[in-house]
């Protein structure tokens, strides 16, 4: 039994799988053979912490990856990474393309690292195709991680996608600038889709489709204001599709609340491996089998560092989202944590960075699915706010969240780690704390 893990940067749910008019036919075709999780969330809506959380099965503050790997953050125990775990359990492990869990890929323990000199997703896809085409009936079971990057900024410029007929995310103003920006995103994710199609076709052509678990996902929301690095659904909501080997799971959409922390224990069940004791998620196998409609009542998401320090925590249930900011000293948007873009330029020019942000936010996603009507501070919502705040406090204490010890202080970065000043505008500014 094999495992193919297809992933890309900064895609959220903005593709055809989730009904958007975005040209991703290969992803859609793959999803039509999968269980599609419509209410799946990353543990942290920033690149390295999200990926590290899913691939260790631990929250970022537990696995150590509370910031970006290329800025000096690292896993405390790399041996807990999925690649090393599967390698110890007899699988041939290979990385093809990008990863974002270590500054030095050798720390992750993959048996093979392919396409190290590749400069495009097309080159990465061709290396993955070669790997799959070389498999024989006598080959060892494999775990192949294929990582794409062209859905990350800076996007390719649109040519044949007319921005006049593009829908922008509902959290952004509908302007010529945002439509053109979204058309560039669509152009870039279309190339990712084309490359994923090459890999999926190679899997089918090799005769390995039936014997291979397919995991298709992304790290967090798309790189626009109000999305990536935010704890709203637009930031934490992710594409998540799983096809077990043997194709015994009925392809369908599942509305259960799930976390990417649940992926590692699910893969253990699908591969018939004993779960390691460090996992913090819950297996999704009962959902895949149709035995249950829910496997968890709540999940926690977090941000500590991205380009700059921004301590946020959230508790999400099937109906409510509760978000708390733990830095009363800086109660404005942390602009370097928003990727540079025409959309960012537009909202910053309109005063986005000068707004005061509340310490607490509470949203009823049934009555307010866009999470724009903050109920925190309203008398009628106070019982719900207290209950959600207490549940978040308990969840943080249970996982030794460092913010519990310094709720108004600062979680220190590791020695040598770099972060922007929160007063910076862009993440590429050269002043670091």
Coordinates of C-alpha atoms in Angstrom, one line a residue:
X1 CA 0.0 0.0 0.0
X2 CA 1.4 3.4 -1.0
X3 CA 0.8 7.0 -0.1
X4 CA 0.8 10.0 -2.6
X5 CA 0.7 13.4 -0.9
X6 CA 0.0 16.2 -3.3
X7 CA 0.2 19.7 -1.8
X8 CA 0.6 23.3 -2.8
X9 CA 1.1 26.7 -1.2
X10 CA -1.6 29.2 -0.2
X11 CA -4.6 27.7 -2.0
X12 CA -7.2 27.5 0.8
X13 CA -10.4 26.2 -0.8
X14 CA -10.2 28.5 -3.9
X15 CA -10.4 25.8 -6.6
X16 CA -13.1 24.0 -8.5
X17 CA -13.4 21.3 -5.8
X18 CA -15.2 23.8 -3.6
X19 CA -17.3 25.2 -6.3
X20 CA -15.3 28.2 -7.4
X21 CA -15.0 29.2 -11.0
X22 CA -11.3 28.5 -11.1
X23 CA -9.8 26.3 -13.8
X24 CA -8.6 23.3 -11.8
X25 CA -10.1 20.3 -13.7
X26 CA -7.4 17.8 -12.6
X27 CA -7.9 18.5 -8.9
X28 CA -11.7 18.2 -9.4
X29 CA -11.3 14.9 -11.2
X30 CA -9.2 13.5 -8.3
X31 CA -11.6 14.9 -5.7
X32 CA -14.5 13.1 -7.4
X33 CA -12.8 9.8 -6.3
X34 CA -12.2 11.0 -2.7
X35 CA -13.9 12.0 0.5
X36 CA -13.9 15.8 0.3
X37 CA -13.8 17.5 3.7
X38 CA -15.8 20.8 3.4
X39 CA -15.0 22.0 6.9
X40 CA -11.3 21.2 7.2
X41 CA -8.9 23.6 8.9
X42 CA -5.2 23.9 9.3
X43 CA -3.7 24.2 12.8
X44 CA -2.0 27.5 11.9
X45 CA -2.6 29.6 8.8
X46 CA 1.0 30.3 8.0
X47 CA 3.3 28.1 5.9
X48 CA 5.8 26.2 8.1
X49 CA 3.7 25.8 11.2
X50 CA 0.7 24.5 9.2
X51 CA 2.7 21.9 7.3
X52 CA 4.7 20.9 10.4
X53 CA 1.5 20.5 12.4
X54 CA -0.1 18.1 9.9
X55 CA 3.1 16.1 9.3
X56 CA 3.8 15.6 13.0
X57 CA 0.2 15.5 14.2
X58 CA 1.0 18.2 16.8
X59 CA 0.1 21.8 17.3
X60 CA 2.9 24.2 16.4
X61 CA 3.7 25.3 20.0
X62 CA 4.2 21.6 20.8
X63 CA 6.3 20.6 17.8
X64 CA 8.4 23.8 18.0
X65 CA 7.5 25.2 14.6
X66 CA 5.9 28.4 15.8
X67 CA 7.3 30.4 12.9
X68 CA 8.9 30.0 9.5
X69 CA 11.6 27.4 8.9
X70 CA 13.7 29.7 6.6
X71 CA 13.6 32.3 9.4
X72 CA 15.2 30.1 12.1
X73 CA 12.3 28.1 13.5
X74 CA 12.7 24.3 13.7
X75 CA 11.0 21.1 14.8
X76 CA 12.0 20.0 18.2
X77 CA 12.0 16.4 17.2
X78 CA 12.3 15.8 13.5
X79 CA 12.0 12.1 14.0
X80 CA 8.3 12.7 14.7
X81 CA 7.8 13.8 11.1
X82 CA 5.6 11.6 8.9
X83 CA 8.4 10.8 6.5
X84 CA 10.6 9.4 9.3
X85 CA 7.7 7.6 10.9
X86 CA 6.8 5.8 7.6
X87 CA 10.4 5.1 6.8
X88 CA 10.8 3.3 10.2
X89 CA 7.7 1.3 9.2
X90 CA 9.2 -0.1 6.0
X91 CA 8.0 2.5 3.4
X92 CA 10.3 4.0 0.8
X93 CA 10.1 7.7 1.3
X94 CA 10.7 10.4 -1.3
X95 CA 10.2 14.2 -1.5
X96 CA 9.7 15.7 -4.9
X97 CA 9.5 19.5 -4.9
X98 CA 8.9 21.9 -2.1
X99 CA 8.6 21.4 1.6
X100 CA 8.6 24.0 4.3
X101 CA 9.2 22.1 7.5
X102 CA 13.0 22.4 7.7
X103 CA 15.7 24.8 6.5
X104 CA 17.8 21.8 5.7
X105 CA 15.7 19.1 4.0
X106 CA 18.0 16.3 5.2
X107 CA 16.7 16.8 8.7
X108 CA 13.3 15.4 7.6
X109 CA 14.7 12.0 6.8
X110 CA 13.4 11.3 3.4
X111 CA 15.1 8.4 1.7
X112 CA 15.2 10.3 -1.6
X113 CA 15.0 14.0 -2.4
X114 CA 14.1 14.6 -6.0
X115 CA 14.0 17.7 -8.2
X116 CA 16.3 19.6 -5.9
X117 CA 17.4 21.9 -8.7
X118 CA 14.0 22.4 -10.2
X119 CA 12.8 26.0 -10.8
X120 CA 9.2 25.3 -11.8
X121 CA 6.3 23.1 -10.9
X122 CA 6.5 21.5 -14.3
X123 CA 10.0 20.3 -13.6
X124 CA 8.9 19.0 -10.2
X125 CA 6.0 17.1 -11.8
X126 CA 8.2 15.5 -14.4
X127 CA 10.5 14.1 -11.6
X128 CA 7.5 12.7 -9.8
X129 CA 6.3 11.1 -13.0
X130 CA 9.7 9.5 -13.5
X131 CA 9.5 8.2 -9.9
X132 CA 6.1 6.7 -10.4
X133 CA 6.9 5.3 -13.9
X134 CA 9.8 3.4 -12.5
X135 CA 7.7 1.5 -9.9
X136 CA 7.3 -2.2 -10.5
X137 CA 5.3 -5.0 -8.9
X138 CA 8.3 -5.8 -6.8
X139 CA 8.9 -2.3 -5.6
X140 CA 8.6 -1.5 -1.9
X141 CA 5.5 0.5 -0.8
X142 CA 6.2 4.2 -1.0
X143 CA 5.4 7.5 0.5
X144 CA 5.8 10.2 -2.2
X145 CA 5.4 13.9 -1.2
X146 CA 5.0 16.1 -4.3
X147 CA 5.1 19.8 -3.4
X148 CA 4.1 22.6 -5.7
X149 CA 4.8 26.4 -5.2
X150 CA 3.3 28.4 -8.1
X151 CA 0.1 29.2 -6.2
X152 CA 2.4 31.2 -3.8
X153 CA 3.1 34.9 -4.5
X154 CA 4.4 36.3 -6.7
X155 CA 1.8 35.1 -9.1
X156 CA 2.2 34.6 -12.9
X157 CA 0.5 37.5 -14.8
X158 CA -2.9 36.6 -16.3
X159 CA -3.1 36.6 -20.1
X160 CA -6.2 34.7 -21.2
X161 CA -8.3 35.1 -18.0
X162 CA -10.3 38.3 -18.3
X163 CA -10.4 40.0 -14.9
X164 CA -13.6 41.7 -15.9
X165 CA -15.4 38.4 -15.3
X166 CA -13.6 37.3 -12.2
X167 CA -15.2 37.0 -8.7
X168 CA -13.0 38.2 -5.9
X169 CA -13.2 36.7 -2.4
X170 CA -16.1 38.2 -0.4
X171 CA -13.8 39.7 2.2
X172 CA -12.2 42.0 -0.4
X173 CA -13.6 45.0 -2.3
X174 CA -14.6 44.3 -5.9
X175 CA -12.3 46.6 -7.8
X176 CA -10.2 46.5 -10.9
X177 CA -7.1 45.9 -8.7
X178 CA -8.5 43.0 -6.8
X179 CA -10.0 41.4 -9.9
X180 CA -6.7 41.5 -11.7
X181 CA -4.9 40.2 -8.6
X182 CA -7.4 37.3 -8.5
X183 CA -6.9 36.6 -12.2
X184 CA -3.2 36.3 -11.5
X185 CA -3.9 33.8 -8.7
X186 CA -6.2 31.8 -11.0
X187 CA -3.5 31.7 -13.7
X188 CA -1.0 30.4 -11.2
X189 CA -3.2 27.8 -9.6
X190 CA -4.2 26.6 -13.1
X191 CA -0.5 25.7 -13.7
X192 CA -0.4 23.9 -10.4
X193 CA -3.5 21.9 -11.4
X194 CA -1.9 21.1 -14.8
X195 CA 1.2 19.7 -13.0
X196 CA -0.9 17.8 -10.5
X197 CA -2.7 16.2 -13.5
X198 CA 0.6 14.9 -14.8
X199 CA 1.4 13.2 -11.5
X200 CA -2.1 11.8 -11.2
X201 CA -2.1 10.5 -14.7
X202 CA 1.3 8.8 -14.0
X203 CA -0.2 7.2 -10.9
X204 CA -3.1 5.8 -13.0
X205 CA -0.9 4.7 -15.9
X206 CA 1.5 2.9 -13.6
X207 CA -1.3 0.7 -12.4
X208 CA -0.8 2.0 -8.8
X209 CA -4.1 3.9 -8.4
X210 CA -5.9 1.1 -6.6
X211 CA -3.1 0.4 -4.2
X212 CA -2.4 4.0 -3.3
X213 CA -3.8 6.4 -0.7
X214 CA -4.2 9.8 -2.2
X215 CA -4.0 12.9 0.1
X216 CA -4.5 16.2 -1.6
X217 CA -4.3 19.4 0.5
X218 CA -2.8 22.8 1.0
X219 CA -1.3 24.7 3.9
X220 CA -3.8 27.5 4.5
X221 CA -5.9 30.3 2.9
X222 CA -4.8 32.3 -0.1
X223 CA -2.4 35.2 0.2
X224 CA -4.8 38.1 0.4
X225 CA -5.8 40.5 3.2
X226 CA -8.2 38.9 5.8
X227 CA -7.1 35.5 4.6
X228 CA -3.6 33.9 5.0
X229 CA -2.3 34.4 8.6
X230 CA -5.8 35.1 10.0
X231 CA -7.9 32.8 12.2
X232 CA -11.1 33.4 10.2
X233 CA -12.4 30.6 8.0
X234 CA -10.8 32.4 5.1
X235 CA -7.4 31.8 6.7
X236 CA -7.7 28.4 8.2
X237 CA -10.0 26.7 5.8
X238 CA -8.1 24.3 3.6
X239 CA -8.7 21.9 0.7
X240 CA -8.6 18.3 2.1
X241 CA -9.3 15.2 0.0
X242 CA -8.6 11.6 0.9
X243 CA -8.9 8.5 -1.2
X244 CA -8.1 5.3 0.7
X245 CA -6.3 2.5 -1.1
X246 CA -8.7 -0.1 -2.5
X247 CA -11.3 2.7 -3.3
X248 CA -13.7 1.3 -0.7
X249 CA -14.7 4.8 0.5
X250 CA -17.7 6.3 -1.3
X251 CA -16.7 9.6 -2.9
X252 CA -18.7 12.3 -1.2
X253 CA -18.6 15.6 0.6
X254 CA -18.3 15.5 4.4
X255 CA -19.3 18.5 6.5
X256 CA -17.8 17.3 9.8
X257 CA -15.4 19.8 11.6
X258 CA -11.9 18.4 11.1
X259 CA -8.3 19.6 11.6
X260 CA -5.2 18.7 9.6
X261 CA -3.9 17.3 12.9
X262 CA -6.4 14.5 12.2
X263 CA -4.5 13.5 9.0
X264 CA -1.6 11.6 10.6
X265 CA -3.8 9.3 12.8
X266 CA -6.0 8.7 9.8
X267 CA -3.1 7.6 7.7
X268 CA -2.0 5.3 10.5
X269 CA -5.4 3.6 10.4
X270 CA -5.4 3.4 6.6
X271 CA -1.9 1.9 6.5
X272 CA -2.7 -0.4 9.5
X273 CA 0.1 1.1 11.6
X274 CA 0.0 1.7 15.3
X275 CA -0.4 5.3 16.2
X276 CA 2.6 7.0 17.9
X277 CA 1.9 8.5 21.3
X278 CA 2.7 12.1 20.4
X279 CA -0.4 12.5 18.1
X280 CA -2.9 15.2 19.1
X281 CA -5.5 14.6 16.4
X282 CA -8.4 12.2 15.9
X283 CA -8.7 9.6 13.1
X284 CA -11.1 10.4 10.4
X285 CA -11.6 6.7 9.6
X286 CA -15.2 6.6 11.2
X287 CA -16.2 9.4 8.8
X288 CA -14.7 7.6 5.8
X289 CA -16.5 4.4 6.8
X290 CA -19.8 6.3 7.3
X291 CA -19.9 5.1 10.9
X292 CA -20.1 8.7 12.4
X293 CA -21.1 12.1 11.3
X294 CA -18.7 13.9 13.7
X295 CA -15.4 12.9 15.3
X296 CA -14.6 16.1 17.2
X297 CA -16.6 18.9 18.8
X298 CA -14.0 21.6 18.6
X299 CA -10.6 22.5 17.3
X300 CA -7.9 25.0 18.2
X301 CA -6.0 27.2 15.7
X302 CA -3.1 29.5 16.4
X303 CA -0.6 32.1 15.1
X304 CA 2.5 33.0 17.0
X305 CA 5.1 34.2 14.4
X306 CA 4.9 34.7 10.7
X307 CA 7.0 37.5 9.3
X308 CA 6.4 39.3 12.6
X309 CA 5.1 38.3 16.1
X310 CA 1.3 38.1 16.3
X311 CA 0.0 36.0 19.1
X312 CA -3.5 34.8 18.2
X313 CA -5.5 31.7 19.3
X314 CA -9.0 30.6 18.3
X315 CA -11.5 27.9 19.3
X316 CA -13.8 26.7 16.6
X317 CA -16.9 24.6 17.0
X318 CA -19.4 23.5 14.4
X319 CA -21.3 26.8 14.9
X320 CA -19.0 29.3 16.6
X321 CA -15.6 30.9 16.1
X322 CA -13.9 32.6 19.1
X323 CA -10.7 34.5 18.5
X324 CA -8.4 36.0 21.1
X325 CA -5.5 38.4 20.6
X326 CA -2.9 38.1 23.3
X327 CA -1.0 41.3 22.6
X328 CA -2.8 44.3 24.0
X329 CA 0.3 46.4 23.3
X330 CA -0.2 46.2 19.5
X331 CA -3.9 46.1 18.7
X332 CA -3.6 47.0 15.0
X333 CA -3.2 44.7 11.9
X334 CA 0.4 43.4 11.7
X335 CA 1.0 44.5 8.1
X336 CA 4.3 42.5 7.4
X337 CA 2.2 39.3 8.0
X338 CA 0.2 40.1 4.9
X339 CA 2.0 39.2 1.7
X340 CA 2.8 42.2 -0.6
X341 CA 0.1 42.5 -3.4
X342 CA -2.0 44.9 -5.3
X343 CA -4.9 43.9 -3.0
X344 CA -2.9 44.8 0.1
X345 CA -1.8 48.1 -1.5
X346 CA -5.5 49.0 -2.0
X347 CA -6.7 48.3 1.5
X348 CA -3.6 49.8 3.2
X349 CA -4.1 53.0 1.2
X350 CA -7.7 53.1 2.5
X351 CA -6.5 52.9 6.2
X352 CA -6.5 49.2 6.8
X353 CA -3.4 49.3 9.0
X354 CA -4.7 52.1 11.2
X355 CA -7.8 50.2 12.6
X356 CA -7.9 49.2 16.2
X357 CA -8.6 45.5 16.6
X358 CA -10.6 43.9 19.4
X359 CA -9.0 41.6 22.0
X360 CA -11.8 39.1 21.5
X361 CA -14.0 38.2 18.6
X362 CA -17.0 35.8 18.5
X363 CA -18.9 34.8 15.4
X364 CA -22.0 32.7 14.8
X365 CA -21.2 31.0 11.5
X366 CA -24.7 29.9 10.9
X367 CA -26.2 33.4 11.1
X368 CA -23.0 35.1 10.0
X369 CA -21.0 32.7 7.8
X370 CA -18.7 35.5 6.6
X371 CA -17.6 36.2 10.2
X372 CA -18.1 39.9 10.0
X373 CA -20.5 40.6 12.9
X374 CA -18.5 40.4 16.1
X375 CA -20.7 39.3 19.0
X376 CA -18.1 39.7 21.7
X377 CA -19.2 42.4 24.1
X378 CA -22.9 42.0 23.4
X379 CA -24.9 41.1 26.4
X380 CA -27.0 38.5 24.6
X381 CA -23.9 36.6 23.5
X382 CA -22.0 36.9 26.8
X383 CA -22.8 33.3 28.0
X384 CA -21.5 31.9 24.7
X385 CA -18.4 34.1 24.8
X386 CA -17.6 33.0 28.4
X387 CA -18.1 29.3 27.4
X388 CA -15.9 29.6 24.3
X389 CA -13.2 31.5 26.2
X390 CA -13.1 28.9 29.0
X391 CA -12.9 26.1 26.5
X392 CA -10.0 27.8 24.7
X393 CA -8.3 28.4 28.1
X394 CA -8.6 24.7 29.0
X395 CA -7.4 23.5 25.6
X396 CA -4.4 25.8 25.8
X397 CA -3.5 24.6 29.3
X398 CA -3.9 21.0 28.3
X399 CA -1.2 21.4 25.6
X400 CA 1.1 23.6 27.6
X401 CA 0.7 26.6 25.3
X402 CA 3.4 29.1 26.2
X403 CA 0.9 31.9 26.0
X404 CA -0.7 30.5 29.2
X405 CA 2.5 31.6 31.1
X406 CA 2.7 35.0 29.4
X407 CA -0.9 36.0 28.3
X408 CA 0.2 39.6 28.0
X409 CA 3.8 39.0 27.4
X410 CA 5.8 37.6 24.6
X411 CA 6.6 34.1 23.5
X412 CA 10.3 34.1 22.7
X413 CA 11.6 33.1 19.4
X414 CA 14.5 30.6 19.2
X415 CA 18.0 32.0 19.3
X416 CA 18.9 33.3 15.8
X417 CA 15.4 33.4 14.5
X418 CA 14.4 36.5 12.5
X419 CA 11.2 38.4 12.6
X420 CA 10.0 41.7 11.3
X421 CA 9.1 44.7 13.5
X422 CA 5.3 44.7 13.8
X423 CA 5.4 48.3 12.6
X424 CA 6.9 47.3 9.2
X425 CA 4.8 47.4 6.1
X426 CA 6.2 44.5 4.1
X427 CA 7.7 41.2 5.1
X428 CA 10.8 41.9 3.0
X429 CA 11.9 44.9 5.0
X430 CA 15.3 44.5 6.4
X431 CA 14.9 45.4 10.1
X432 CA 14.5 42.3 12.3
X433 CA 13.9 42.0 16.1

